[in-house]
mmCIF file of C-alpha atoms and ligand atoms in Angstrom:
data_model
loop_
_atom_site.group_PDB
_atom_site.id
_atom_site.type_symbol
_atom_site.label_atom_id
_atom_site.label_comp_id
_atom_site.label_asym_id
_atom_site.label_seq_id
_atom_site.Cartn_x
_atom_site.Cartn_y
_atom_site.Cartn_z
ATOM 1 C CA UNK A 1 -19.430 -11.904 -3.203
ATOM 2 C CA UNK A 2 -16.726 -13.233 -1.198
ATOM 3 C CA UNK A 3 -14.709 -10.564 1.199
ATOM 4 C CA UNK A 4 -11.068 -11.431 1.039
ATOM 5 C CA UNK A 5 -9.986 -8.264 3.645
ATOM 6 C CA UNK A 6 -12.313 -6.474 5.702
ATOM 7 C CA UNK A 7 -10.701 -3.875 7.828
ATOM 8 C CA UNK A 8 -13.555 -2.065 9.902
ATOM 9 C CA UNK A 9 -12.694 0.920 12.165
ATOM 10 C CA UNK A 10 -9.015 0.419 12.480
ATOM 11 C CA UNK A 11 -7.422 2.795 15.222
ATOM 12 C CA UNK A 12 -3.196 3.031 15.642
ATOM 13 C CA UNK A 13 -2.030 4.951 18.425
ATOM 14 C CA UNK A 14 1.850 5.882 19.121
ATOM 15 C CA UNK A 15 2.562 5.985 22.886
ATOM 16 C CA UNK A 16 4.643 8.659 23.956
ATOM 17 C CA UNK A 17 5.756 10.365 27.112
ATOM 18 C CA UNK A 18 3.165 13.295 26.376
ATOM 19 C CA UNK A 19 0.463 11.325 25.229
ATOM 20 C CA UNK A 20 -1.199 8.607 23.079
ATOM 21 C CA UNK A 21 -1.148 10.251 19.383
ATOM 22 C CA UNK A 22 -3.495 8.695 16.975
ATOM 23 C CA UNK A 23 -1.735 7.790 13.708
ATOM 24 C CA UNK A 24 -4.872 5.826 11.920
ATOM 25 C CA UNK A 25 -8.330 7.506 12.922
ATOM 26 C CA UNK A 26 -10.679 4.628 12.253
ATOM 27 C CA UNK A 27 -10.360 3.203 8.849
ATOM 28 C CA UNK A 28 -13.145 0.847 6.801
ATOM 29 C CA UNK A 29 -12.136 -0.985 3.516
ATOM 30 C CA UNK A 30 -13.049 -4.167 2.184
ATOM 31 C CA UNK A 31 -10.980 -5.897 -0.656
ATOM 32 C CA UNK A 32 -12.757 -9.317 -3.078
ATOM 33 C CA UNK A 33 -10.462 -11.996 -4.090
ATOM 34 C CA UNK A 34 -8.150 -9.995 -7.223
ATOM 35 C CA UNK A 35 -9.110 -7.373 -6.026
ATOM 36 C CA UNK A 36 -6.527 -3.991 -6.739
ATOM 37 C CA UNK A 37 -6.667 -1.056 -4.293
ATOM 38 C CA UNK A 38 -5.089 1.524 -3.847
ATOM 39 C CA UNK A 39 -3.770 3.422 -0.762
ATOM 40 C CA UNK A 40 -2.704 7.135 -1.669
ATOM 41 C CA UNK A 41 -1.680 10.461 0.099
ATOM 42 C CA UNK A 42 1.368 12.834 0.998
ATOM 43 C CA UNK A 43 3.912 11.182 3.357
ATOM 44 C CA UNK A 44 2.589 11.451 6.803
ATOM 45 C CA UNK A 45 -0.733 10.202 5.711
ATOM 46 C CA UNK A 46 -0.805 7.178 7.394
ATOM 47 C CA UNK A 47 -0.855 4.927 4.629
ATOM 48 C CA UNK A 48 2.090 2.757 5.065
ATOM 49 C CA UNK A 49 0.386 2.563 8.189
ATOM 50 C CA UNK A 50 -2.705 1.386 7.299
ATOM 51 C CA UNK A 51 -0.324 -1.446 5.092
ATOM 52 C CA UNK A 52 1.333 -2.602 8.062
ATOM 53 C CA UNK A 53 -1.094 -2.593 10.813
ATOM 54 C CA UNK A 54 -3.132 -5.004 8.297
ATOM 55 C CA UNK A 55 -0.219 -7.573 9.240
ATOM 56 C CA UNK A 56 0.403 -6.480 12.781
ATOM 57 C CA UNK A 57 3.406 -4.948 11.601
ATOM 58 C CA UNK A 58 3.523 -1.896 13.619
ATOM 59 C CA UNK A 59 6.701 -1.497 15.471
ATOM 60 C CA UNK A 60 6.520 -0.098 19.387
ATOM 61 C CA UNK A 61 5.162 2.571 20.361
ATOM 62 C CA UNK A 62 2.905 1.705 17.858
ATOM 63 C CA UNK A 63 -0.369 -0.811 18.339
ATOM 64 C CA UNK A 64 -3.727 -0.942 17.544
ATOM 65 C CA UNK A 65 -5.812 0.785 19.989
ATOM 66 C CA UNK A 66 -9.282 -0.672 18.570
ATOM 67 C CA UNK A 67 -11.072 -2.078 15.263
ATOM 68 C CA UNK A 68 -10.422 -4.983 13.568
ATOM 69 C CA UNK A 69 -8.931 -6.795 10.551
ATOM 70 C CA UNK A 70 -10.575 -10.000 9.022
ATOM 71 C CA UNK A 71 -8.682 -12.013 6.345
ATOM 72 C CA UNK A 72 -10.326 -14.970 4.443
ATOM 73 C CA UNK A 73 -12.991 -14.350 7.484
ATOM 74 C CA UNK A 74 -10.299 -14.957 10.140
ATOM 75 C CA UNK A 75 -9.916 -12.346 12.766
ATOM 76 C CA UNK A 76 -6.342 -11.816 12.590
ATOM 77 C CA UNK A 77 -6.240 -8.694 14.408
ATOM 78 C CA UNK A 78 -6.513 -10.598 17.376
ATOM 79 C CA UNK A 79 -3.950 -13.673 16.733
ATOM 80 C CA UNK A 80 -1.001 -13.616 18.729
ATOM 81 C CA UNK A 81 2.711 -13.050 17.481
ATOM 82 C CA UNK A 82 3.469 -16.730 16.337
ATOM 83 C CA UNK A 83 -0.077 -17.334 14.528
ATOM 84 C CA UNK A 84 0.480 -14.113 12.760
ATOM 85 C CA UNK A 85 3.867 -14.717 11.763
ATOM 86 C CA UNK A 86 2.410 -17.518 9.788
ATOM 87 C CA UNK A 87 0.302 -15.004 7.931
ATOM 88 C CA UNK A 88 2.860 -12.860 7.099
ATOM 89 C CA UNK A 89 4.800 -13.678 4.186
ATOM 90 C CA UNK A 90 2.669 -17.041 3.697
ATOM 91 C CA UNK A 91 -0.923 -15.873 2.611
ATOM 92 C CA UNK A 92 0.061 -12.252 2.523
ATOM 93 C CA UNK A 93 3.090 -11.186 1.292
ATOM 94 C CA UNK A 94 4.869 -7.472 1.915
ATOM 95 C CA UNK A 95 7.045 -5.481 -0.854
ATOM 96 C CA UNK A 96 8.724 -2.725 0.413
ATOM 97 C CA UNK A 97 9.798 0.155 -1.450
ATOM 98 C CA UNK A 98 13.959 -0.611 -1.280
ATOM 99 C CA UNK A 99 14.757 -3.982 -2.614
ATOM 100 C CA UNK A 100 17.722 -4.119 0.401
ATOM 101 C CA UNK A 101 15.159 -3.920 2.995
ATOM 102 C CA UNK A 102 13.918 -7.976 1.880
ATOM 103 C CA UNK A 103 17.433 -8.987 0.653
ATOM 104 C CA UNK A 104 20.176 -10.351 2.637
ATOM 105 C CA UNK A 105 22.887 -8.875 1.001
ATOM 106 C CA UNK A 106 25.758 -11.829 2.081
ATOM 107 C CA UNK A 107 23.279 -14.647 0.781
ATOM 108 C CA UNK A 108 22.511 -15.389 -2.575
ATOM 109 C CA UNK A 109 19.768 -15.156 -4.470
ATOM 110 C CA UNK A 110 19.364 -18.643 -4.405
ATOM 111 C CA UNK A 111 19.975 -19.634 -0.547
ATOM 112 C CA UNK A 112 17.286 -17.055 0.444
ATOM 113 C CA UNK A 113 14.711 -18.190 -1.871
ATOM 114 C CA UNK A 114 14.925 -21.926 -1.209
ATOM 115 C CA UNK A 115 15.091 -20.724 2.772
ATOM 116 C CA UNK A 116 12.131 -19.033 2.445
ATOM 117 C CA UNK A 117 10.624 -21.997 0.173
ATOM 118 C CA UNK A 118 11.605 -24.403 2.984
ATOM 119 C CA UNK A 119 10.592 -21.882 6.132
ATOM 120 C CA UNK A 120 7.204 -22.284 4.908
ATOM 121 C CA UNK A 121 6.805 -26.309 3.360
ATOM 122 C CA UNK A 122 8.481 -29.267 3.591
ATOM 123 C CA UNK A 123 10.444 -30.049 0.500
ATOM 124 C CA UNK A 124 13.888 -31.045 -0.642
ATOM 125 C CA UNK A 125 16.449 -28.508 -1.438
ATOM 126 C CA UNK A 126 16.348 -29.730 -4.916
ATOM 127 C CA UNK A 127 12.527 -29.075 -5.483
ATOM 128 C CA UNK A 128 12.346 -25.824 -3.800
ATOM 129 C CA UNK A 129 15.041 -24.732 -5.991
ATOM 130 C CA UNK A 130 12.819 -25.442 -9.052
ATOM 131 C CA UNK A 131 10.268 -23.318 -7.503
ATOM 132 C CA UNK A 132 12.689 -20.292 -7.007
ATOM 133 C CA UNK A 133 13.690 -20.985 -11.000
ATOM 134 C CA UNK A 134 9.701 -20.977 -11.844
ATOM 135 C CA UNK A 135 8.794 -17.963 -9.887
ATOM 136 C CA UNK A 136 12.034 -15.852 -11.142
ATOM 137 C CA UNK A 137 10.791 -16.999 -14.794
ATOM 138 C CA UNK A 138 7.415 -15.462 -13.699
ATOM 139 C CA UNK A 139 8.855 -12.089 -13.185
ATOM 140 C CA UNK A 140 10.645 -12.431 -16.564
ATOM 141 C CA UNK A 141 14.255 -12.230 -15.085
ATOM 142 C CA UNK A 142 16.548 -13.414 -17.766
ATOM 143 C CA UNK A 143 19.291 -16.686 -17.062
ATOM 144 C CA UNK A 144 17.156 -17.551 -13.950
ATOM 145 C CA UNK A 145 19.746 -20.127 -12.949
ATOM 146 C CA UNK A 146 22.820 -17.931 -13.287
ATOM 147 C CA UNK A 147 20.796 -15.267 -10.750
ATOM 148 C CA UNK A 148 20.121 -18.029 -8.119
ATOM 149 C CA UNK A 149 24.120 -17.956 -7.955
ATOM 150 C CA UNK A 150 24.381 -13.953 -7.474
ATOM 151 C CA UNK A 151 24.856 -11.992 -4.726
ATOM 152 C CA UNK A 152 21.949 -8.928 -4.036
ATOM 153 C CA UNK A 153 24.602 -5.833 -5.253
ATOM 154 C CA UNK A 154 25.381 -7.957 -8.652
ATOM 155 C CA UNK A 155 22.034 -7.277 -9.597
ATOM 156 C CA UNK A 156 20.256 -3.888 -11.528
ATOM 157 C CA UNK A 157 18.008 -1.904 -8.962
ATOM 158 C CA UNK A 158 15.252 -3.175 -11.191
ATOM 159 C CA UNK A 159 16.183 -6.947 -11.147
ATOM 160 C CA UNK A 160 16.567 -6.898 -7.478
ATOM 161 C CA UNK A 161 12.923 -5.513 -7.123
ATOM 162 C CA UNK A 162 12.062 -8.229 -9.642
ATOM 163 C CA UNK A 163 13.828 -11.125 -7.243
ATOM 164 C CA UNK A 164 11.695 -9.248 -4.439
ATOM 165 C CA UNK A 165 7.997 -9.730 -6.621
ATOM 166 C CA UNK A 166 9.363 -13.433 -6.986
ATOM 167 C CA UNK A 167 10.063 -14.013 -3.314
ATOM 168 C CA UNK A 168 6.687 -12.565 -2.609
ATOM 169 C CA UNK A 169 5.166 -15.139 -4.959
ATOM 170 C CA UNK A 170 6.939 -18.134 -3.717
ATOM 171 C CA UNK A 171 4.094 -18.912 -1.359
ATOM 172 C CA UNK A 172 1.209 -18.204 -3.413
ATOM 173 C CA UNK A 173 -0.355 -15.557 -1.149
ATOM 174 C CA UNK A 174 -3.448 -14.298 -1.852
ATOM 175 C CA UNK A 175 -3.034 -10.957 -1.203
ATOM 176 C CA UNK A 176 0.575 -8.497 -1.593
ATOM 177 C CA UNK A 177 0.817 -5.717 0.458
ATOM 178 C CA UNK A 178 3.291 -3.112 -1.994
ATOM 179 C CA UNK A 179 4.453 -0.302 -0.020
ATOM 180 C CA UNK A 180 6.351 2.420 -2.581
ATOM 181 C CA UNK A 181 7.045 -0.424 -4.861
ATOM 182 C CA UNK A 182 9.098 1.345 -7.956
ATOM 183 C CA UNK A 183 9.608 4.802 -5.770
ATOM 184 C CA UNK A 184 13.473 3.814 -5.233
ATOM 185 C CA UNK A 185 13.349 2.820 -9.154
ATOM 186 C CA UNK A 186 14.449 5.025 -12.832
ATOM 187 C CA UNK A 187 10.626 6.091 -14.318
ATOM 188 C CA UNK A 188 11.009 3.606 -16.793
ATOM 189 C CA UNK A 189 11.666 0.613 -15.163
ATOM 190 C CA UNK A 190 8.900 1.791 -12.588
ATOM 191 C CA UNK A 191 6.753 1.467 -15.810
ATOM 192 C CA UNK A 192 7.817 -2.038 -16.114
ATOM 193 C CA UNK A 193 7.658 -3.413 -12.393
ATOM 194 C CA UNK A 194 4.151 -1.732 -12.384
ATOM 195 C CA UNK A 195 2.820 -3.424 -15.319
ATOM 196 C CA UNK A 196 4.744 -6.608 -13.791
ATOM 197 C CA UNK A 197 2.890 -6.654 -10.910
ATOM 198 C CA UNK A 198 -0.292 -6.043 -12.125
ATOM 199 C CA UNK A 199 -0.273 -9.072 -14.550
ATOM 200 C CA UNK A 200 1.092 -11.276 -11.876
ATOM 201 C CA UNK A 201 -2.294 -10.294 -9.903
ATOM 202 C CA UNK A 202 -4.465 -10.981 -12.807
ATOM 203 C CA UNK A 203 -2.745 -14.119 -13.584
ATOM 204 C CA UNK A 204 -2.492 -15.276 -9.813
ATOM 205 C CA UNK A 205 -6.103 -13.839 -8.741
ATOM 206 C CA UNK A 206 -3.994 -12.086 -5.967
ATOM 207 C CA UNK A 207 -5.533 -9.074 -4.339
ATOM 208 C CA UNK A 208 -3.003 -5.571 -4.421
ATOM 209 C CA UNK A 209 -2.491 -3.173 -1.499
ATOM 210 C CA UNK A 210 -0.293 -1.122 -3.429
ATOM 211 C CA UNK A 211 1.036 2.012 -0.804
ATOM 212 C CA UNK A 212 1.661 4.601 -3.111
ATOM 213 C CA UNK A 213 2.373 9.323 -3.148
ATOM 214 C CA UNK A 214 1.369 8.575 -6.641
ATOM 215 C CA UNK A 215 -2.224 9.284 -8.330
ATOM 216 C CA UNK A 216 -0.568 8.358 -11.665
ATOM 217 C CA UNK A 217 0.743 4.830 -10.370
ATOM 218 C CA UNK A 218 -2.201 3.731 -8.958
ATOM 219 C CA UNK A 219 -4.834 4.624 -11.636
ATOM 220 C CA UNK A 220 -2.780 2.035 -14.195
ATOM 221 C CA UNK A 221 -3.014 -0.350 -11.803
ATOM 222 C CA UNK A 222 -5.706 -0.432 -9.076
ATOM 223 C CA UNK A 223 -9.738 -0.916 -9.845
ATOM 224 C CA UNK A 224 -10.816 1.330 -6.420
ATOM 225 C CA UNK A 225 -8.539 4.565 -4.240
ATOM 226 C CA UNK A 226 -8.815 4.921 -0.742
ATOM 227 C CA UNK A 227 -6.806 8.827 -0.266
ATOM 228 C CA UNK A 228 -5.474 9.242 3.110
ATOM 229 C CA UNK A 229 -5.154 12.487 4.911
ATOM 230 C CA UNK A 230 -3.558 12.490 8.444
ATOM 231 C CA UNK A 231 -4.123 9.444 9.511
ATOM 232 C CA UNK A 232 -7.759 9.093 7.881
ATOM 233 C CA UNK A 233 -9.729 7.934 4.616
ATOM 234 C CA UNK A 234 -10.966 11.070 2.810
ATOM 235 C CA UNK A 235 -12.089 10.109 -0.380
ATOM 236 C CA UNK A 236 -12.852 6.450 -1.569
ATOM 237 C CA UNK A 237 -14.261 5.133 -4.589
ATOM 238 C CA UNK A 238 -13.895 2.966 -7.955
ATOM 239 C CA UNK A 239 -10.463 4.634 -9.487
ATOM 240 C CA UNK A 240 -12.095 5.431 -12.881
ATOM 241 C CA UNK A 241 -14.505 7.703 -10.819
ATOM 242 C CA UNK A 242 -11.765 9.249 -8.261
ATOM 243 C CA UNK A 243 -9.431 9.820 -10.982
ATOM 244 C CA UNK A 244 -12.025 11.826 -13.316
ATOM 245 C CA UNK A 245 -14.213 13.324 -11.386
ATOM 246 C CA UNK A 246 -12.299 13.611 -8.116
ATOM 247 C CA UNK A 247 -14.744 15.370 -5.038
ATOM 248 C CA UNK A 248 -12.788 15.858 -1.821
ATOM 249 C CA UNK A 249 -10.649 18.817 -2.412
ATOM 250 C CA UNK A 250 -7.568 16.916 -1.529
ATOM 251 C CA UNK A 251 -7.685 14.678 -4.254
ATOM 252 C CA UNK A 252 -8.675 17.111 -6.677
ATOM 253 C CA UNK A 253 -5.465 18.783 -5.158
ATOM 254 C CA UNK A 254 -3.172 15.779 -5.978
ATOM 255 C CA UNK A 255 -4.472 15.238 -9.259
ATOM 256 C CA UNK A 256 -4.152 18.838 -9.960
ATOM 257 C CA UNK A 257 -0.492 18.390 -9.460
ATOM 258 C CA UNK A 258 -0.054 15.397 -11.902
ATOM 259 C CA UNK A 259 2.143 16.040 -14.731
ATOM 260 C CA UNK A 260 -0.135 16.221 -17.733
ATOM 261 C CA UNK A 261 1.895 17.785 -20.717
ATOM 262 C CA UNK A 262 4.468 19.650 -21.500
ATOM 263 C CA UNK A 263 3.531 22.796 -20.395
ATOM 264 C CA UNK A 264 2.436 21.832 -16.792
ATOM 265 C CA UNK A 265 5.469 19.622 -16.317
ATOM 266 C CA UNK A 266 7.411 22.573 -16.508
ATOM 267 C CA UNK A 267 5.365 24.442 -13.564
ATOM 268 C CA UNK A 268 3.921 21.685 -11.359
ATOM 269 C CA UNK A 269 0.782 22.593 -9.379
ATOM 270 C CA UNK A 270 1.714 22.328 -5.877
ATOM 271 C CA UNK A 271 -0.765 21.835 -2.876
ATOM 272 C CA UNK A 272 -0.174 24.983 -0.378
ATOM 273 C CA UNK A 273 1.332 24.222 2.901
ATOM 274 C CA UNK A 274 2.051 20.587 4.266
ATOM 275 C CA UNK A 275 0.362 17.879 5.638
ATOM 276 C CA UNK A 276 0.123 18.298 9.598
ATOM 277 C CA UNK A 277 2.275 16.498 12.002
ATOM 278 C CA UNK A 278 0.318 13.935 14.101
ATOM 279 C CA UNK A 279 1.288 15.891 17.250
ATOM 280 C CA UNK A 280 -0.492 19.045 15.607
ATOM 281 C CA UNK A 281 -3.446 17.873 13.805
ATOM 282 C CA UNK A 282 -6.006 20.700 13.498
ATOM 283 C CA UNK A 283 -9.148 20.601 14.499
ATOM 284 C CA UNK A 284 -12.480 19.873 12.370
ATOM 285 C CA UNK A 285 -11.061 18.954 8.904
ATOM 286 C CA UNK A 286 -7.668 18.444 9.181
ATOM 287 C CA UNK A 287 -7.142 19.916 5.672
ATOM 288 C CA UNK A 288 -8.831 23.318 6.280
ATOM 289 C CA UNK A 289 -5.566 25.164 6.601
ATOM 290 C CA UNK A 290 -4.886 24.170 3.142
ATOM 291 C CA UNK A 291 -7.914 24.146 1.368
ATOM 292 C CA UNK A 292 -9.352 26.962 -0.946
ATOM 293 C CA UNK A 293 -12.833 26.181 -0.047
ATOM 294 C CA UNK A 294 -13.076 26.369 3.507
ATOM 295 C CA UNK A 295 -15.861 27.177 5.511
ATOM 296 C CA UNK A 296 -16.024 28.107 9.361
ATOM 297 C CA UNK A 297 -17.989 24.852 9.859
ATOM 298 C CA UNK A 298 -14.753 23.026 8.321
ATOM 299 C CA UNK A 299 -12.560 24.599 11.183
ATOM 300 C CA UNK A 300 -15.059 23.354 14.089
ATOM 301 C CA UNK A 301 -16.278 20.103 13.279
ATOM 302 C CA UNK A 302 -14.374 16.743 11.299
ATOM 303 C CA UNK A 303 -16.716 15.890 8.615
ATOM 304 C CA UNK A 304 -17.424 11.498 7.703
ATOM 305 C CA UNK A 305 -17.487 10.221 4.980
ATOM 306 C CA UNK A 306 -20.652 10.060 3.008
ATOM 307 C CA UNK A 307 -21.990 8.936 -0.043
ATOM 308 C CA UNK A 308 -21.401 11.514 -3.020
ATOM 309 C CA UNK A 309 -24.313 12.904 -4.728
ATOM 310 C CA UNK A 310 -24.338 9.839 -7.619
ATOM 311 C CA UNK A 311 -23.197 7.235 -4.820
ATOM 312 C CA UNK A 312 -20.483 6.071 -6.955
ATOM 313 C CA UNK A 313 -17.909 7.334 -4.400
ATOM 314 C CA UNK A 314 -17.537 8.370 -0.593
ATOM 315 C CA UNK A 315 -16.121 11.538 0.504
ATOM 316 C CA UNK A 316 -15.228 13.189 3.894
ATOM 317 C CA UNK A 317 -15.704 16.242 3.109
ATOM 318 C CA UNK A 318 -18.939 19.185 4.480
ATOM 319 C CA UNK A 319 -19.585 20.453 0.988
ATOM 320 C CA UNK A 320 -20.811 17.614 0.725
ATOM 321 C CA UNK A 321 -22.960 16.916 3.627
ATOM 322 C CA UNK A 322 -26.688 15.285 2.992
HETATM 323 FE FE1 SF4 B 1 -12.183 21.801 2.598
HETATM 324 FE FE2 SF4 B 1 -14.069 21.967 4.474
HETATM 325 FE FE3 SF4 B 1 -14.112 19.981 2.715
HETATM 326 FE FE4 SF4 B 1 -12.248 20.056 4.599
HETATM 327 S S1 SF4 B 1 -14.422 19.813 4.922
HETATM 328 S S2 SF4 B 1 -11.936 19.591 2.486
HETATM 329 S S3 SF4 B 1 -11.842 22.228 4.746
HETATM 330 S S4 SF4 B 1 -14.363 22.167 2.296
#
């Protein structure tokens, strides 16, 4: 089987005054052509970045102290500013959670799409135009040729993250990077960007990074979990399994606190205390001053991930220890 990402042992360090802190402890993933993962955890888990460092899209302090990321077999990790550049937004495309973060809110609709069109291939004005009308039709915005014309604050919150999944298609990349995509969004249209997205990925054969707090999100949409915890990959495994039969006490933590009916959406189960700041992460496990199930080995020594007891899943986690 062909490996479209392969991110082995990736380390991000902050530099400070006081020290180097460690934001990403040495994460492993692999993602096929159309393939779906998901990236979950608390804020402060180090997923969004985990999404960026895959593009070299850590901002200073930040780098990558050590590992390495190969896409379509090409070391990118190592490609300098302007090779990268070409990556970005060309074979792999970023949405970010607020809409206004892509837009340019003084240029149209239009103008920015046939920019970017043009950035990236040489063709008229008058063809890459009937690209931005065929990719806005793909995201099912209505009167495609009256929103070429708008401004970014004429449109609905929605319709603005719609013009975002468009821009991100405009290149064919072959994988999207969605950090928080419907977070800024009303629950119902969430529902619909959501089930946007994931058709344009079947459709498209486009692998998904989708960046997401939510368990709920990402088990409609993703086919495998990776769930972060301070700056490290806890629990991974094919969604169906994570979601049902959860291991790592974290994750059975955040699916705990899922709203499942009436009754528990009226007292939500909440994890006990917070995740750690990276300039106090504690020692061994970083979760053991949260978790019920603690053991003195937990405080002394950071467990790896290992295969769970039917293989189906890995989990870092010592009740689990072979
Ligand atoms: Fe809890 Fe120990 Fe497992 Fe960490 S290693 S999740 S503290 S049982």
């Amino acid at each position: 089987m062909s490996i479209l990402l392969d991110v082995q042992d990736l380390v991000v360090k902050f530099r400070l005054r006081a020290g180097d802190l460690t934001a990403l402890n040495g994460i492993n993933f692999t993602l096929t052509p159309g393939e779906r993962m998901g990236l979950v955890g608390e804020s402060g888990a180090g997923k969004s970045v985990a999404g960026f460092s895959i593009i070299n899209l850590i901002s200073k302090p930040g780098f990558i102290a050590s590992g390495r990321v190969l896409f379509e077999g090409e070391e990118i990790s190592a490609y300098p500013l302007e090779q990268m550049r070409d990556i970005r937004g060309n074979r792999i495309s970023m949405i970010f959670q607020d809409p206004m973060m892509t837009l340019n809110p003084v240029l149209t609709i239009g103008t920015q799409m046939v920019e970017t069109i043009r950035a990236h291939s040489r063709v008229s004005a008058a063809h890459a135009r009937e690209i931005a009308l065929e990719k806005l039709s793909k995201v099912y915005i209505s009167s495609p040729g009256k929103r070429l014309g708008q401004y970014p604050h004429e449109l609905s919150g929605g319709m603005r993250q719609r013009v975002v999944i468009a821009i991100s298609l405009l290149t064919n990349p072959s994988l999207i990077i969605a950090d928080e995509p419907t977070t800024a969004l009303d629950v119902t249209i969430q529902a619909e960007v959501m089930a946007l997205l994931l058709e344009l990925c079947k459709n498209e054969q486009m692998g998904l990074i989708l960046i997401t707090h939510d368990l709920g999100v990402v088990s409609q949409v993703t086919e495998k979990i990776a769930v972060m915890y301070a700056g490290r990959i806890v629990e991974q495994g094919p969604t169906a399994h994570i979601v049902t039969s959860p291991h790592h006490p974290y994750t059975q933590g955040l699916i705990k606190a899922l709203p499942q009916g009436s009754e528990q959406q009226r007292r939500l189960y909440q994890i006990p205390g917070m995740m750690p700041n990276l300039t106090s992460i504690p020692a061994g496990c970083a979760f053991h001053p949260r978790c019920e199930q603690a053991m003195d080995i937990c405080r002394q020594e950071a467990p790896t991930l290992c295969a769970t007891p039917q293989a189906q899943c890995l989990v870092a986690c010592h009740l689990f220890r072979s």
